[in-house]
Amino acid sequence: MYSAEQLKVYSLLADVKDPEVPVLSILDLGIVRNVEISDQGGKQNVHVYITPTYSGCPAMDAIAIGIRMALTGRGFGSIQVTHQLQPAWTTDWMTEEGKRKLKEYGIAPPQRKSTEKLALFEEENIACPRCESTDTQLVSRYGPTSCKSLYKCNSCLEPFEHFKCH
Amino acid sequence: MKLSYILHLADDALVLGHRMSEWCGHGPVLEQDIAMTNTALDLLGRARTLYQYAADLYNQMPVEQRAKMFSSVSLQKLDAAGEKAEEDTMPYLRDSWDFKNVLIAEQPNGDWAQSVARSLFVDCFYYYYFDQLQHCTDATIAAVAEKSLKEVTYHLKWSSEWVIRLGDGTDESHEKMQTAINELWSYTGEMFEEADYETSLRDELKLPELAAIKAKWQKHIEEVLEDATMKLPTATWMQKGGKNGMHSEHLGYVLAELQFMQRVYPSMQW
Ligand SMILES: [Zn+2]
């Protein structure tokens, strides 16, 4: 399905981290939509398509630079990174591996499918990433980054972040 | 015409986003300061994509037509120098009469109640609007709508909750919330009035029917106000003009701050 060159690019991209959640690679996050390779006089030009998690995500520029850094000096020709909006990124594209890493890091991963819409005032039942208790409460819809909200665990009393289903 | 429409969408997002960013460092509690700025970031992100698209359309337009459409000397200088417009060109180099945002977006933050009332009215509009606009025949606009719909769904949840919390709160918070809703009410009508550029593009682009959006909007606002033990304003006279470049004085102040660096140090980057 993938060519050898594409696989090489993907293996290098596995080392590019989300600067705001540094345990996750951009592949774990599911923001790499496509890798195109074109041959130009024996040099392999690389074109990586990434999709922002949120419209104004300030990490996108850092991620684009990270991709260039990871691919530079690896024998490729030109390296191009394009931001692609459609289809819109969803937490459904986050890998199971990514969700596991998030939880280990202390962030409760998204748990529903993004297509299951909640009613206006309905809340999700989020399990504490530390003690697994579901006796938790939403402290704030918005956290330090657009993709997270703030919770508190009523069992172990620890505050934690939740990666919002989106 | 398409350029005007794109600018209208972009200006709405930029100007409201700028207003919300003014809360940065001034929110009543840290979490809500962050909520405002997170939303501002979503809006600026939406504006960026649209301004890039606007710049592409501007660059494809014959120079004579550009001069007819915009009076800004800065834009004419750009053309005279043979330079291309880019993402920052439209937000930084146009004058206030070339901005096409709705008047409600530029209204000052006021107190917390006024800011959340403004958010409720605009979030609710865009929630139903993008739900339709994602089926637009223009691929870029449809992509922005699809992306923004997810974000505005969350914004609407937040602003609805705040209106209910304050309306159904203490006597003082109830009064402030009702006052804010009443004062901003006359700015809501404009969102449902089609500008010429929308009318001329409606069939070609499959733009949302504003009358249908209005019915859904009204229903949601009524529900929220009822939960908030508040009254729906009855005033019928509505402000308008922003979509066609006639603004309140407030936009001038927003632009004075927003455009200052680019006006004083043209083409500077950091
Ligand atoms: Zn716990």
Coordinates of C-alpha atoms and ligand atoms in Angstrom, one line a residue:
Chain A
M1 CA 0.0 0.0 0.0
Y2 CA 2.8 2.4 0.9
S3 CA 6.0 2.7 -1.2
A4 CA 9.3 2.2 0.5
E5 CA 10.0 5.9 0.3
Q6 CA 6.6 6.7 1.9
L7 CA 7.3 4.2 4.7
K8 CA 10.7 5.9 5.3
V9 CA 8.9 9.3 5.6
Y10 CA 6.3 7.9 8.0
S11 CA 9.0 6.4 10.2
L12 CA 10.7 9.8 10.4
L13 CA 7.4 11.5 11.1
A14 CA 6.9 9.2 14.1
D15 CA 9.6 11.2 15.9
V16 CA 7.8 14.6 15.3
K17 CA 5.9 15.4 18.5
D18 CA 3.0 17.7 19.2
P19 CA 4.8 20.6 21.1
E20 CA 1.8 21.0 23.4
V21 CA 1.4 17.3 24.3
P22 CA 4.9 16.1 23.8
V23 CA 4.1 12.4 24.5
L24 CA 2.1 12.2 21.3
S25 CA 3.7 12.0 17.8
I26 CA 1.8 13.7 15.0
L27 CA 1.0 10.2 13.7
D28 CA -0.6 9.3 17.1
L29 CA -2.7 12.5 16.8
G30 CA -3.8 11.6 13.3
I31 CA -3.0 14.9 11.8
V32 CA -0.9 13.6 9.0
R33 CA -3.4 13.0 6.1
N34 CA -1.1 12.1 3.3
V35 CA 2.5 11.7 2.2
E36 CA 3.1 12.1 -1.5
I37 CA 6.5 11.3 -3.2
S38 CA 7.3 12.5 -6.6
D39 CA 10.5 11.7 -8.5
Q40 CA 12.4 14.6 -9.9
G41 CA 15.6 13.7 -11.7
G42 CA 16.3 10.9 -9.3
K43 CA 15.6 13.0 -6.2
Q44 CA 12.5 12.1 -4.3
N45 CA 10.4 15.2 -3.5
V46 CA 8.2 14.9 -0.4
H47 CA 4.8 16.5 0.1
V48 CA 3.3 16.1 3.6
Y49 CA -0.4 17.1 4.2
I50 CA -1.4 17.9 7.7
T51 CA -4.7 19.0 9.2
P52 CA -5.1 21.4 12.2
T53 CA -6.8 20.1 15.3
Y54 CA -8.4 23.5 15.8
S55 CA -8.5 26.4 13.4
G56 CA -6.3 28.6 15.4
C57 CA -4.0 25.9 16.8
P58 CA -0.7 27.8 17.3
A59 CA 1.2 24.5 17.3
M60 CA 0.7 24.0 13.5
D61 CA 3.6 26.2 12.5
A62 CA 5.9 24.5 15.0
I63 CA 4.7 21.1 13.7
A64 CA 5.4 22.2 10.1
I65 CA 8.9 23.2 11.1
G66 CA 9.3 19.9 13.0
I67 CA 8.4 18.0 9.9
R68 CA 11.0 19.9 7.8
M69 CA 13.7 19.3 10.5
A70 CA 12.9 15.6 10.6
L71 CA 13.1 15.1 6.9
T72 CA 16.0 17.4 6.1
G73 CA 19.3 15.7 5.5
R74 CA 17.7 12.3 4.8
G75 CA 18.4 12.3 1.1
F76 CA 15.1 13.8 -0.1
G77 CA 14.7 16.5 -2.7
S78 CA 12.3 19.3 -1.8
I79 CA 10.1 19.1 1.3
Q80 CA 6.7 20.7 1.2
V81 CA 4.2 20.8 4.0
T82 CA 0.6 21.8 3.2
H83 CA -2.2 22.6 5.7
Q84 CA -5.4 20.9 4.6
L85 CA -8.8 21.7 6.3
Q86 CA -11.1 19.2 4.8
P87 CA -12.0 16.7 6.0
A88 CA -12.0 18.4 9.4
W89 CA -9.7 16.7 11.9
T90 CA -11.5 14.6 14.5
T91 CA -10.3 12.9 17.7
D92 CA -11.5 9.6 16.0
W93 CA -8.3 9.8 14.1
M94 CA -6.2 9.6 17.2
T95 CA -4.6 6.1 17.4
E96 CA -5.3 3.7 20.3
E97 CA -1.6 3.9 21.0
G98 CA -2.0 7.7 21.2
K99 CA -4.9 7.4 23.6
R100 CA -2.9 5.0 25.8
K101 CA 0.1 7.4 25.9
L102 CA -2.2 10.3 26.8
K103 CA -3.6 8.4 29.7
E104 CA -0.2 7.4 31.0
Y105 CA 0.8 11.1 30.7
G106 CA -2.1 12.0 33.0
I107 CA -4.5 13.4 30.4
A108 CA -7.9 11.6 30.1
P109 CA -8.2 10.7 26.4
P110 CA -11.3 11.4 24.2
Q111 CA -13.7 8.4 24.7
R112 CA -16.8 8.9 22.5
K113 CA -17.0 8.9 18.8
S114 CA -17.1 12.5 17.6
T115 CA -20.2 11.6 15.5
E116 CA -22.2 10.9 18.8
K117 CA -23.3 14.4 19.5
L118 CA -24.1 15.4 23.1
A119 CA -27.2 17.5 23.8
L120 CA -26.5 21.1 24.8
F121 CA -26.3 20.6 28.5
E122 CA -25.3 16.9 28.6
E123 CA -22.0 16.0 30.0
E124 CA -19.6 13.1 29.3
N125 CA -18.6 10.8 32.1
I126 CA -14.8 11.1 32.1
A127 CA -12.7 8.6 34.1
C128 CA -9.8 9.9 36.1
P129 CA -6.5 9.0 34.4
R130 CA -4.9 8.3 37.7
C131 CA -7.4 6.2 39.8
E132 CA -10.0 5.3 37.1
S133 CA -12.8 6.7 39.2
T134 CA -15.7 8.1 37.2
D135 CA -16.7 10.3 40.1
T136 CA -15.2 13.3 38.4
Q137 CA -16.4 16.9 37.7
L138 CA -15.9 19.4 35.0
V139 CA -14.0 22.4 36.3
S140 CA -13.7 24.4 33.0
R141 CA -14.7 23.7 29.4
Y142 CA -11.5 25.3 28.3
G143 CA -8.0 24.4 29.4
P144 CA -4.4 25.5 28.6
T145 CA -4.9 24.5 24.9
S146 CA -7.9 24.5 22.7
C147 CA -8.0 20.7 22.7
K148 CA -8.3 20.2 26.4
S149 CA -10.8 20.9 29.2
L150 CA -10.2 20.8 33.0
Y151 CA -11.6 18.2 35.4
K152 CA -11.3 17.3 39.0
C153 CA -11.4 13.8 40.5
N154 CA -13.7 13.5 43.5
S155 CA -12.1 10.2 44.6
C156 CA -8.4 10.9 44.6
L157 CA -9.0 14.7 44.6
E158 CA -6.4 15.3 41.8
P159 CA -7.1 17.8 39.1
F160 CA -6.6 16.5 35.5
E161 CA -6.9 17.5 31.9
H162 CA -9.2 15.9 29.4
F163 CA -8.5 15.8 25.7
K164 CA -11.9 16.8 24.4
C165 CA -13.8 14.7 21.9
H166 CA -13.9 16.8 18.8
Chain B
M1 CA -18.8 39.6 -5.3
K2 CA -17.3 36.4 -4.0
L3 CA -14.4 38.4 -2.5
S4 CA -16.9 40.6 -0.7
Y5 CA -18.6 37.6 0.8
I6 CA -15.3 36.0 1.9
L7 CA -14.3 39.2 3.5
H8 CA -17.6 39.4 5.3
L9 CA -17.1 36.0 6.8
A10 CA -13.5 36.7 7.6
D11 CA -14.2 40.2 9.1
D12 CA -16.9 38.7 11.4
A13 CA -14.4 36.2 12.7
L14 CA -11.5 38.7 13.0
V15 CA -13.3 41.5 14.7
L16 CA -15.2 39.3 17.2
G17 CA -12.0 37.4 17.8
H18 CA -10.1 40.6 18.5
R19 CA -12.8 41.7 20.9
M20 CA -12.6 38.4 22.8
S21 CA -8.8 38.6 22.9
E22 CA -9.2 41.9 24.8
W23 CA -10.3 39.8 27.7
C24 CA -6.9 38.2 27.9
G25 CA -5.5 38.9 31.3
H26 CA -8.8 40.6 32.4
G27 CA -11.1 37.6 32.8
P28 CA -13.1 37.3 36.1
V29 CA -11.3 34.0 36.9
L30 CA -8.5 32.3 35.2
E31 CA -10.6 29.5 33.6
Q32 CA -12.9 32.0 31.9
D33 CA -10.0 34.2 30.8
I34 CA -8.7 31.1 29.1
A35 CA -12.2 30.3 27.7
M36 CA -12.4 33.7 26.0
T37 CA -8.9 33.5 24.6
N38 CA -9.3 29.9 23.3
T39 CA -12.5 31.0 21.5
A40 CA -10.6 34.1 20.1
L41 CA -8.0 31.7 18.8
D42 CA -10.6 29.6 17.0
L43 CA -12.0 32.8 15.4
L44 CA -8.6 34.1 14.4
G45 CA -7.8 30.7 12.9
R46 CA -11.0 30.8 10.8
A47 CA -10.2 34.4 9.7
R48 CA -6.7 33.4 8.6
T49 CA -7.9 30.8 6.2
L50 CA -10.5 33.1 4.8
Y51 CA -8.1 36.0 4.4
Q52 CA -5.6 33.8 2.5
Y53 CA -8.5 32.8 0.2
A54 CA -9.5 36.5 -0.1
A55 CA -5.9 37.4 -1.0
D56 CA -5.9 34.7 -3.8
L57 CA -9.1 36.1 -5.3
Y58 CA -7.7 39.7 -5.0
N59 CA -4.6 38.7 -6.9
Q60 CA -6.7 37.2 -9.7
M61 CA -8.7 40.4 -10.1
P62 CA -7.7 43.1 -12.7
V63 CA -6.0 46.1 -11.1
E64 CA -8.7 48.6 -12.2
Q65 CA -11.4 46.5 -10.6
R66 CA -9.4 46.4 -7.3
A67 CA -9.2 50.2 -7.2
K68 CA -13.0 50.4 -7.7
M69 CA -13.6 48.0 -4.9
F70 CA -11.2 49.4 -2.3
S71 CA -10.3 53.0 -1.5
S72 CA -7.3 52.2 0.7
V73 CA -4.1 54.0 -0.4
S74 CA -2.0 51.2 1.1
L75 CA -3.6 48.6 -1.2
Q76 CA -3.0 50.8 -4.2
K77 CA 0.6 51.2 -3.2
L78 CA 0.9 47.4 -3.0
D79 CA -0.5 47.2 -6.5
A80 CA 1.7 49.9 -7.9
A81 CA 4.8 48.1 -6.5
G82 CA 3.6 45.0 -8.3
E83 CA 3.4 43.1 -5.0
K84 CA 0.9 40.3 -4.4
A85 CA -1.7 40.4 -1.6
E86 CA -1.2 37.8 1.1
E87 CA -3.0 36.6 4.2
D88 CA -2.2 39.7 6.2
T89 CA -3.1 42.2 3.5
M90 CA -6.9 42.4 3.9
P91 CA -6.9 42.7 7.7
Y92 CA -4.1 45.2 7.9
L93 CA -4.4 47.4 4.9
R94 CA -8.1 48.1 4.4
D95 CA -9.9 51.0 5.9
S96 CA -12.9 50.6 8.2
W97 CA -15.5 51.2 5.4
D98 CA -14.1 48.3 3.6
F99 CA -14.8 46.0 6.5
K100 CA -17.9 43.9 6.2
N101 CA -18.4 42.4 9.6
V102 CA -21.8 42.7 11.3
L103 CA -22.1 45.5 13.9
I104 CA -22.6 43.1 16.8
A105 CA -19.1 41.8 16.4
E106 CA -17.5 45.1 17.0
Q107 CA -19.5 46.2 20.0
P108 CA -17.3 46.8 23.0
N109 CA -16.9 44.0 25.6
G110 CA -18.7 46.0 28.3
D111 CA -19.1 43.8 31.4
W112 CA -19.0 40.0 31.5
A113 CA -22.8 39.8 30.9
Q114 CA -22.5 41.9 27.7
S115 CA -19.6 39.8 26.4
V116 CA -21.4 36.6 26.9
A117 CA -24.7 38.0 25.5
R118 CA -22.8 39.0 22.3
S119 CA -21.2 35.5 22.1
L120 CA -24.6 33.8 22.6
F121 CA -26.2 35.8 19.7
V122 CA -23.3 35.3 17.3
D123 CA -22.4 31.7 18.3
C124 CA -26.0 30.7 17.8
F125 CA -26.2 32.3 14.4
Y126 CA -23.0 30.7 13.2
Y127 CA -23.9 27.3 14.6
Y128 CA -27.0 27.1 12.3
Y129 CA -25.3 29.0 9.5
F130 CA -22.2 26.7 9.2
D131 CA -24.4 23.6 9.5
Q132 CA -25.8 24.7 6.1
L133 CA -22.7 26.3 4.7
Q134 CA -20.7 23.1 4.9
H135 CA -22.7 22.1 1.8
C136 CA -21.6 25.2 -0.1
T137 CA -20.4 24.5 -3.7
D138 CA -17.1 26.4 -3.1
A139 CA -14.7 23.8 -1.7
T140 CA -12.7 26.3 0.5
I141 CA -15.7 27.9 2.1
A142 CA -17.3 24.4 2.7
A143 CA -14.1 23.3 4.4
V144 CA -13.9 26.3 6.6
A145 CA -17.6 25.8 7.5
E146 CA -17.1 22.1 8.3
K147 CA -14.2 22.9 10.5
S148 CA -15.7 25.9 12.2
L149 CA -19.0 24.1 12.9
K150 CA -17.3 21.8 15.4
E151 CA -15.7 24.7 17.1
V152 CA -18.8 26.9 17.3
T153 CA -20.8 24.0 18.7
Y154 CA -18.6 24.2 21.7
H155 CA -18.6 28.0 21.8
L156 CA -22.4 28.0 21.8
K157 CA -22.5 25.5 24.7
W158 CA -20.3 27.8 26.7
S159 CA -22.1 31.0 26.0
S160 CA -25.6 29.4 26.5
E161 CA -24.5 28.1 29.9
W162 CA -23.2 31.5 31.0
V163 CA -26.4 33.3 30.1
I164 CA -28.4 30.8 32.0
R165 CA -26.0 30.9 35.0
L166 CA -26.2 34.6 35.3
G167 CA -29.9 35.0 34.4
D168 CA -30.9 32.4 36.9
G169 CA -28.4 33.6 39.5
T170 CA -28.6 36.4 42.0
D171 CA -30.9 39.5 41.5
E172 CA -27.9 41.5 40.5
S173 CA -26.6 39.0 37.9
H174 CA -30.1 38.5 36.5
E175 CA -30.5 42.3 36.1
K176 CA -27.1 42.7 34.4
M177 CA -27.8 39.8 32.1
Q178 CA -31.2 41.0 31.1
T179 CA -29.8 44.5 30.5
A180 CA -27.1 43.1 28.2
I181 CA -29.6 41.0 26.2
N182 CA -31.8 44.0 25.8
E183 CA -29.0 46.3 24.8
L184 CA -27.5 44.0 22.2
W185 CA -30.9 42.9 20.8
S186 CA -31.1 45.6 18.2
Y187 CA -27.8 44.4 16.7
T188 CA -29.1 40.9 16.0
G189 CA -31.4 41.7 13.1
E190 CA -28.5 42.5 10.7
M191 CA -27.3 38.9 10.8
F192 CA -30.4 37.8 9.0
E193 CA -30.5 40.5 6.3
E194 CA -28.9 39.4 3.0
A195 CA -26.3 41.8 1.6
D196 CA -26.2 42.2 -2.2
Y197 CA -23.2 40.0 -2.5
E198 CA -25.0 37.2 -0.7
T199 CA -28.1 37.5 -2.8
S200 CA -26.1 37.4 -6.0
L201 CA -24.1 34.3 -4.9
R202 CA -26.9 32.4 -3.1
D203 CA -27.9 30.0 -5.8
E204 CA -24.4 29.5 -7.3
L205 CA -22.8 28.8 -4.0
K206 CA -25.8 27.2 -2.3
L207 CA -25.6 29.7 0.6
P208 CA -27.9 29.2 3.6
E209 CA -31.4 30.7 3.6
L210 CA -31.2 33.4 6.2
A211 CA -34.9 33.2 7.0
A212 CA -34.6 29.5 7.9
I213 CA -31.5 30.2 10.0
K214 CA -33.4 33.0 11.8
A215 CA -36.3 30.6 12.8
K216 CA -33.8 28.1 14.3
W217 CA -31.8 30.9 16.0
Q218 CA -34.9 32.4 17.6
K219 CA -36.0 29.1 18.9
H220 CA -32.6 28.4 20.6
I221 CA -32.4 31.9 22.1
E222 CA -36.0 31.6 23.4
E223 CA -35.1 28.3 25.1
V224 CA -31.9 29.7 26.7
L225 CA -33.7 32.8 28.0
E226 CA -36.5 30.7 29.4
D227 CA -34.0 28.5 31.2
A228 CA -32.3 31.7 32.4
T229 CA -35.7 33.1 33.8
M230 CA -35.3 36.0 31.4
K231 CA -37.4 37.8 28.9
L232 CA -37.0 37.9 25.2
P233 CA -36.8 41.5 24.1
T234 CA -39.7 42.7 22.1
A235 CA -38.1 45.7 20.3
T236 CA -38.4 45.3 16.5
W237 CA -36.2 48.2 15.3
M238 CA -32.9 46.8 14.2
Q239 CA -29.5 48.4 13.5
K240 CA -27.8 47.5 10.2
G241 CA -25.0 48.6 7.9
G242 CA -21.9 46.6 8.9
K243 CA -22.2 44.1 6.2
N244 CA -22.0 47.0 3.7
G245 CA -19.2 48.9 5.4
M246 CA -21.2 51.3 7.5
H247 CA -19.9 50.8 11.0
S248 CA -20.3 52.2 14.5
E249 CA -17.4 54.3 15.8
H250 CA -16.1 51.3 17.7
L251 CA -14.6 49.6 14.7
G252 CA -12.2 52.5 14.2
Y253 CA -10.8 52.0 17.6
V254 CA -10.4 48.2 17.0
L255 CA -8.6 48.9 13.7
A256 CA -6.4 51.6 15.2
E257 CA -5.0 49.0 17.6
L258 CA -5.0 46.1 15.2
Q259 CA -3.4 47.9 12.3
F260 CA -1.0 50.2 14.2
M261 CA 2.2 48.3 13.6
Q262 CA 1.6 47.7 9.9
R263 CA 0.6 51.3 9.3
V264 CA 3.6 52.7 11.0
Y265 CA 6.1 50.1 9.9
P266 CA 4.8 48.9 6.6
S267 CA 5.5 45.2 5.7
M268 CA 7.2 44.6 9.0
Q269 CA 7.2 41.0 10.2
W270 CA 8.0 39.3 13.5
Ligands
ZN1 ZN -8.7 10.0 40.6

